[in-house]
PDB file of C-alpha atoms in Angstrom:
ATOM      1  CA  MET D  91      67.468 110.668 155.444  1.00  0.00           C
ATOM      2  CA  GLY D  92      67.696 108.579 158.950  1.00  0.00           C
ATOM      3  CA  LYS D  93      65.714 105.637 157.188  1.00  0.00           C
ATOM      4  CA  SER D  94      67.588 105.700 153.994  1.00  0.00           C
ATOM      5  CA  LEU D  95      71.083 105.318 156.734  1.00  0.00           C
ATOM      6  CA  VAL D  96      69.184 102.876 158.755  1.00  0.00           C
ATOM      7  CA  ALA D  97      68.642 100.764 155.273  1.00  0.00           C
ATOM      8  CA  LEU D  98      72.538 101.390 154.084  1.00  0.00           C
ATOM      9  CA  LEU D  99      73.774  99.809 157.488  1.00  0.00           C
ATOM     10  CA  CYS D 100      71.659  97.278 157.627  1.00  0.00           C
ATOM     11  CA  ASP D 101      71.817  96.102 153.880  1.00  0.00           C
ATOM     12  CA  ILE D 102      75.250  96.868 153.067  1.00  0.00           C
ATOM     13  CA  ALA D 103      77.516  97.684 156.246  1.00  0.00           C
ATOM     14  CA  ALA D 104      76.100  95.075 158.699  1.00  0.00           C
ATOM     15  CA  PRO D 105      76.340  91.943 156.060  1.00  0.00           C
ATOM     16  CA  VAL D 106      79.830  92.689 155.063  1.00  0.00           C
ATOM     17  CA  GLY D 107      80.719  94.199 158.350  1.00  0.00           C
ATOM     18  CA  GLY D 108      79.489  91.086 160.150  1.00  0.00           C
ATOM     19  CA  TYR D 109      81.071  88.553 157.748  1.00  0.00           C
ATOM     20  CA  TYR D 110      84.154  89.570 158.474  1.00  0.00           C
ATOM     21  CA  LEU D 111      84.070  90.138 162.169  1.00  0.00           C
ATOM     22  CA  LEU D 112      82.827  86.259 162.699  1.00  0.00           C
ATOM     23  CA  ARG D 113      85.455  85.471 160.919  1.00  0.00           C
ATOM     24  CA  ALA D 114      87.684  87.061 162.770  1.00  0.00           C
ATOM     25  CA  PHE D 115      86.457  85.065 165.774  1.00  0.00           C
ATOM     26  CA  ASP D 116      86.997  81.619 163.410  1.00  0.00           C
ATOM     27  CA  VAL D 117      83.442  81.631 162.683  1.00  0.00           C
ATOM     28  CA  ALA D 118      83.398  78.567 159.527  1.00  0.00           C
ATOM     29  CA  PRO D 119      82.443  80.836 156.268  1.00  0.00           C
ATOM     30  CA  ILE D 120      79.183  79.086 155.220  1.00  0.00           C
ATOM     31  CA  TRP D 121      77.775  79.987 158.691  1.00  0.00           C
ATOM     32  CA  ALA D 122      79.862  83.473 158.844  1.00  0.00           C
ATOM     33  CA  LEU D 123      77.618  83.821 155.146  1.00  0.00           C
ATOM     34  CA  THR D 124      74.777  82.846 156.901  1.00  0.00           C
ATOM     35  CA  PHE D 125      74.415  84.942 160.067  1.00  0.00           C
ATOM     36  CA  SER D 126      75.596  87.946 158.270  1.00  0.00           C
ATOM     37  CA  GLY D 127      72.941  87.842 155.857  1.00  0.00           C
ATOM     38  CA  LEU D 128      70.311  88.213 158.939  1.00  0.00           C
ATOM     39  CA  PRO D 129      70.231  92.191 159.475  1.00  0.00           C
ATOM     40  CA  PRO D 130      68.166  92.933 155.909  1.00  0.00           C
ATOM     41  CA  ALA D 131      65.519  90.165 156.738  1.00  0.00           C
ATOM     42  CA  LEU D 132      65.390  90.902 160.507  1.00  0.00           C
ATOM     43  CA  ARG D 133      64.759  94.861 159.134  1.00  0.00           C
ATOM     44  CA  MET D 134      62.169  93.652 156.426  1.00  0.00           C
ATOM     45  CA  LEU D 135      60.324  91.650 159.159  1.00  0.00           C
ATOM     46  CA  TYR D 136      60.485  94.573 161.388  1.00  0.00           C
ATOM     47  CA  LEU D 137      59.028  96.726 159.112  1.00  0.00           C
ATOM     48  CA  ALA D 138      56.276  93.976 157.949  1.00  0.00           C
ATOM     49  CA  LEU D 139      55.248  93.831 161.540  1.00  0.00           C
ATOM     50  CA  ARG D 140      55.268  97.658 162.063  1.00  0.00           C
ATOM     51  CA  HIS D 141      53.353  98.310 159.355  1.00  0.00           C
ATOM     52  CA  ARG D 142      51.452  95.185 159.703  1.00  0.00           C
ATOM     53  CA  ARG D 143      51.651  94.435 156.004  1.00  0.00           C
ATOM     54  CA  VAL D 144      54.742  92.736 153.697  1.00  0.00           C
ATOM     55  CA  ASP D 145      55.318  94.154 150.309  1.00  0.00           C
ATOM     56  CA  GLY D 146      56.772  91.740 147.199  1.00  0.00           C
ATOM     57  CA  MET D 147      60.544  93.092 148.283  1.00  0.00           C
ATOM     58  CA  GLY D 148      60.409  92.126 151.893  1.00  0.00           C
ATOM     59  CA  LEU D 149      58.934  88.653 151.040  1.00  0.00           C
ATOM     60  CA  PHE D 150      61.682  88.429 148.330  1.00  0.00           C
ATOM     61  CA  VAL D 151      64.287  89.196 150.850  1.00  0.00           C
ATOM     62  CA  LEU D 152      62.839  86.803 153.301  1.00  0.00           C
ATOM     63  CA  PHE D 153      62.702  84.223 150.680  1.00  0.00           C
ATOM     64  CA  ILE D 154      66.707  84.615 149.493  1.00  0.00           C
ATOM     65  CA  VAL D 155      67.873  84.746 153.678  1.00  0.00           C
ATOM     66  CA  GLY D 156      65.474  81.590 153.621  1.00  0.00           C
ATOM     67  CA  ILE D 157      67.156  79.642 150.653  1.00  0.00           C
ATOM     68  CA  GLY D 158      70.378  80.392 152.482  1.00  0.00           C
ATOM     69  CA  LEU D 159      69.935  79.008 155.421  1.00  0.00           C
ATOM     70  CA  VAL D 160      68.511  75.665 153.815  1.00  0.00           C
ATOM     71  CA  THR D 161      71.733  76.107 151.640  1.00  0.00           C
ATOM     72  CA  SER D 162      73.875  75.900 154.504  1.00  0.00           C
ATOM     73  CA  LEU D 163      72.165  72.940 156.192  1.00  0.00           C
ATOM     74  CA  LEU D 164      72.182  70.620 153.305  1.00  0.00           C
ATOM     75  CA  THR D 165      75.304  71.406 151.438  1.00  0.00           C
ATOM     76  CA  GLY D 166      77.762  73.339 153.665  1.00  0.00           C
ATOM     77  CA  ASP D 167      79.064  75.283 150.650  1.00  0.00           C
ATOM     78  CA  ALA D 168      79.985  78.658 150.824  1.00  0.00           C
ATOM     79  CA  ARG D 169      80.141  79.407 147.281  1.00  0.00           C
ATOM     80  CA  LEU D 170      76.477  78.683 146.981  1.00  0.00           C
ATOM     81  CA  GLN D 171      75.753  81.247 149.790  1.00  0.00           C
ATOM     82  CA  LEU D 172      77.921  83.906 148.099  1.00  0.00           C
ATOM     83  CA  ILE D 173      76.028  83.962 144.984  1.00  0.00           C
ATOM     84  CA  ARG D 174      72.461  84.780 147.024  1.00  0.00           C
ATOM     85  CA  SER D 175      73.094  88.494 145.751  1.00  0.00           C
ATOM     86  CA  ALA D 176      73.566  87.337 142.124  1.00  0.00           C
ATOM     87  CA  TRP D 177      69.863  85.294 142.543  1.00  0.00           C
ATOM     88  CA  PHE D 178      68.537  88.292 143.449  1.00  0.00           C
ATOM     89  CA  SER D 179      70.188  90.521 140.628  1.00  0.00           C
ATOM     90  CA  ILE D 180      68.712  87.558 138.197  1.00  0.00           C
ATOM     91  CA  LEU D 181      65.099  88.087 139.213  1.00  0.00           C
ATOM     92  CA  ILE D 182      65.026  91.762 139.129  1.00  0.00           C
ATOM     93  CA  GLY D 183      66.842  91.829 136.120  1.00  0.00           C
ATOM     94  CA  VAL D 184      64.119  89.789 134.463  1.00  0.00           C
ATOM     95  CA  TRP D 185      61.158  91.072 135.989  1.00  0.00           C
ATOM     96  CA  MET D 186      62.534  94.488 134.702  1.00  0.00           C
ATOM     97  CA  LEU D 187      62.758  93.308 130.992  1.00  0.00           C
ATOM     98  CA  ALA D 188      59.565  91.392 131.153  1.00  0.00           C
ATOM     99  CA  SER D 189      57.460  94.714 132.667  1.00  0.00           C
ATOM    100  CA  LEU D 190      58.320  95.748 128.893  1.00  0.00           C
ATOM    101  CA  TRP D 191      55.664  92.988 127.457  1.00  0.00           C
ATOM    102  CA  VAL D 192      53.415  92.388 130.544  1.00  0.00           C
ATOM    103  CA  GLY D 193      52.893  95.657 132.299  1.00  0.00           C
ATOM    104  CA  ARG D 194      51.078  98.479 131.531  1.00  0.00           C
ATOM    105  CA  ARG D 195      54.020 100.761 132.897  1.00  0.00           C
ATOM    106  CA  PRO D 196      58.002  99.657 132.771  1.00  0.00           C
ATOM    107  CA  THR D 197      59.212  98.635 136.022  1.00  0.00           C
ATOM    108  CA  THR D 198      61.295 101.550 136.167  1.00  0.00           C
ATOM    109  CA  TYR D 199      58.575 104.378 135.492  1.00  0.00           C
ATOM    110  CA  GLN D 200      56.323 102.475 138.340  1.00  0.00           C
ATOM    111  CA  ALA D 201      58.902 103.031 140.686  1.00  0.00           C
ATOM    112  CA  THR D 202      59.376 106.519 140.359  1.00  0.00           C
ATOM    113  CA  LEU D 203      55.945 106.854 140.528  1.00  0.00           C
ATOM    114  CA  ALA D 204      55.527 105.168 143.611  1.00  0.00           C
ATOM    115  CA  LEU D 205      59.291 107.219 144.915  1.00  0.00           C
ATOM    116  CA  VAL D 206      57.192 110.470 144.112  1.00  0.00           C
ATOM    117  CA  PRO D 207      53.803 110.055 144.464  1.00  0.00           C
ATOM    118  CA  HIS D 208      52.963 114.002 144.608  1.00  0.00           C
ATOM    119  CA  ARG D 209      54.162 114.295 140.930  1.00  0.00           C
ATOM    120  CA  ALA D 210      51.966 111.032 140.201  1.00  0.00           C
ATOM    121  CA  ASP D 211      49.363 113.354 138.045  1.00  0.00           C
ATOM    122  CA  THR D 212      52.280 115.598 136.190  1.00  0.00           C
ATOM    123  CA  LEU D 213      54.222 111.851 135.245  1.00  0.00           C
ATOM    124  CA  GLU D 214      51.024 110.085 134.085  1.00  0.00           C
ATOM    125  CA  ALA D 215      49.809 113.430 131.934  1.00  0.00           C
ATOM    126  CA  ARG D 216      53.692 113.496 130.633  1.00  0.00           C
ATOM    127  CA  TRP D 217      53.374 109.455 129.917  1.00  0.00           C
ATOM    128  CA  ALA D 218      50.133 110.597 127.780  1.00  0.00           C
ATOM    129  CA  ASP D 219      51.098 112.990 125.656  1.00  0.00           C
ATOM    130  CA  THR D 220      55.020 112.578 125.165  1.00  0.00           C
ATOM    131  CA  PRO D 221      56.182 109.712 123.007  1.00  0.00           C
ATOM    132  CA  SER D 222      59.749 110.740 123.953  1.00  0.00           C
ATOM    133  CA  PHE D 223      58.985 110.169 127.917  1.00  0.00           C
ATOM    134  CA  ARG D 224      57.383 106.729 127.079  1.00  0.00           C
ATOM    135  CA  ARG D 225      60.783 105.771 124.837  1.00  0.00           C
ATOM    136  CA  VAL D 226      62.942 106.897 127.867  1.00  0.00           C
ATOM    137  CA  TRP D 227      61.792 105.129 130.620  1.00  0.00           C
ATOM    138  CA  ARG D 228      61.413 101.569 128.342  1.00  0.00           C
ATOM    139  CA  VAL D 229      65.191 102.670 127.606  1.00  0.00           C
ATOM    140  CA  LEU D 230      66.113 102.673 131.256  1.00  0.00           C
ATOM    141  CA  THR D 231      64.087  99.350 132.216  1.00  0.00           C
ATOM    142  CA  VAL D 232      65.856  97.592 129.054  1.00  0.00           C
ATOM    143  CA  VAL D 233      69.679  99.166 130.803  1.00  0.00           C
ATOM    144  CA  TRP D 234      68.739  98.211 134.589  1.00  0.00           C
ATOM    145  CA  GLY D 235      67.086  94.938 133.089  1.00  0.00           C
ATOM    146  CA  VAL D 236      70.606  94.046 131.702  1.00  0.00           C
ATOM    147  CA  GLY D 237      72.390  96.033 134.328  1.00  0.00           C
ATOM    148  CA  GLY D 238      71.296  93.219 136.639  1.00  0.00           C
ATOM    149  CA  LEU D 239      71.896  90.404 134.526  1.00  0.00           C
ATOM    150  CA  VAL D 240      75.463  91.438 134.187  1.00  0.00           C
ATOM    151  CA  HIS D 241      75.735  92.141 137.932  1.00  0.00           C
ATOM    152  CA  SER D 242      74.686  88.585 138.540  1.00  0.00           C
ATOM    153  CA  GLY D 243      77.000  87.139 136.388  1.00  0.00           C
ATOM    154  CA  LEU D 244      80.355  89.020 137.349  1.00  0.00           C
ATOM    155  CA  SER D 245      78.817  88.205 141.084  1.00  0.00           C
ATOM    156  CA  VAL D 246      79.353  84.453 139.888  1.00  0.00           C
ATOM    157  CA  ALA D 247      82.221  84.667 138.549  1.00  0.00           C
ATOM    158  CA  LEU D 248      83.399  86.260 141.929  1.00  0.00           C
ATOM    159  CA  ALA D 249      82.146  83.693 143.976  1.00  0.00           C
ATOM    160  CA  TYR D 250      83.857  80.885 141.728  1.00  0.00           C
ATOM    161  CA  THR D 251      87.130  82.718 140.900  1.00  0.00           C
ATOM    162  CA  PHE D 252      88.320  84.453 144.587  1.00  0.00           C
ATOM    163  CA  PRO D 253      88.883  83.012 147.865  1.00  0.00           C
ATOM    164  CA  VAL D 254      85.963  82.606 149.686  1.00  0.00           C
ATOM    165  CA  ASP D 255      86.894  85.354 152.210  1.00  0.00           C
ATOM    166  CA  SER D 256      87.715  87.827 149.084  1.00  0.00           C
ATOM    167  CA  VAL D 257      84.189  88.017 147.694  1.00  0.00           C
ATOM    168  CA  PRO D 258      82.036  89.558 150.389  1.00  0.00           C
ATOM    169  CA  GLY D 259      84.146  92.554 150.340  1.00  0.00           C
ATOM    170  CA  LEU D 260      84.878  92.509 146.145  1.00  0.00           C
ATOM    171  CA  ASP D 261      81.208  91.505 145.976  1.00  0.00           C
ATOM    172  CA  THR D 262      79.984  94.649 147.494  1.00  0.00           C
ATOM    173  CA  VAL D 263      82.449  96.940 146.020  1.00  0.00           C
ATOM    174  CA  LEU D 264      80.972  95.246 142.740  1.00  0.00           C
ATOM    175  CA  SER D 265      77.422  96.609 143.760  1.00  0.00           C
ATOM    176  CA  ILE D 266      77.752 100.035 144.602  1.00  0.00           C
ATOM    177  CA  ALA D 267      79.731 100.133 141.191  1.00  0.00           C
ATOM    178  CA  SER D 268      77.138  98.689 139.400  1.00  0.00           C
ATOM    179  CA  PHE D 269      74.350 101.127 140.913  1.00  0.00           C
ATOM    180  CA  VAL D 270      76.505 104.198 140.455  1.00  0.00           C
ATOM    181  CA  VAL D 271      77.256 103.553 137.104  1.00  0.00           C
ATOM    182  CA  LEU D 272      73.343 103.061 136.456  1.00  0.00           C
ATOM    183  CA  GLN D 273      72.272 105.885 138.163  1.00  0.00           C
ATOM    184  CA  VAL D 274      74.647 108.095 135.706  1.00  0.00           C
ATOM    185  CA  VAL D 275      73.101 106.318 132.907  1.00  0.00           C
ATOM    186  CA  THR D 276      69.771 107.313 134.022  1.00  0.00           C
ATOM    187  CA  GLN D 277      70.538 110.868 134.801  1.00  0.00           C
ATOM    188  CA  VAL D 278      72.402 111.235 131.702  1.00  0.00           C
ATOM    189  CA  LEU D 279      69.286 109.856 129.497  1.00  0.00           C
ATOM    190  CA  LEU D 280      66.530 111.731 131.633  1.00  0.00           C
ATOM    191  CA  ALA D 281      68.340 114.897 130.885  1.00  0.00           C
ATOM    192  CA  ARG D 282      68.992 114.517 127.192  1.00  0.00           C
ATOM    193  CA  GLU D 283      65.220 113.641 127.345  1.00  0.00           C
ATOM    194  CA  GLY D 284      64.281 116.686 128.894  1.00  0.00           C
ATOM    195  CA  THR D 285      60.782 116.394 130.408  1.00  0.00           C
ATOM    196  CA  MET D 286      62.181 115.353 133.549  1.00  0.00           C
ATOM    197  CA  ASN D 287      64.254 118.435 133.921  1.00  0.00           C
ATOM    198  CA  ARG D 288      61.349 121.113 133.123  1.00  0.00           C
ATOM    199  CA  MET D 289      58.757 118.926 135.653  1.00  0.00           C
ATOM    200  CA  TRP D 290      60.867 119.385 138.115  1.00  0.00           C
ATOM    201  CA  ALA D 291      61.294 123.243 137.411  1.00  0.00           C
ATOM    202  CA  ARG D 292      57.819 123.491 138.079  1.00  0.00           C
ATOM    203  CA  ARG D 293      56.835 124.772 141.424  1.00  0.00           C
TER     204      ARG D 293
END
């Protein structure tokens, strides 16, 4: 719970709150966006140093922040900074959809295995002998992949439609709302399939 709270504060609260705090001190939007984007990168860097390894997601976050910094220095265009989360959503969406063809398991299923390693044997057994179980994870991967692409399109629309100072707050609301909707769809589909309910009921 504590780790989740730290992640929530660093990845969501700090960037948005930091942006509006810097703007209150008349920091230019481009630099407020740049500096407010540092907390997630610093958290990833801390975890990498602590565990002496960098995972793919950590490298990706650092890459996005680096691109934002270069953008700030070369263009001074705040709206290009505003769509950095859209790049994240696009790549995640494409990655998920691609996993349906190039991977042995769809991304959503692999992520679940990583989150509940103590259930990996049961999950793999279900994957091997239950077609509806395999199908629901493929459907969920499509849902999350398409959801990521839709989210990116809406983020870009926000960035180029609304005043710059309105976008960080609106984009955060959009991100949270998108996540909640996708989680609800996920739980409904898993409940309808039924296998997960039976599996979690086991002791």
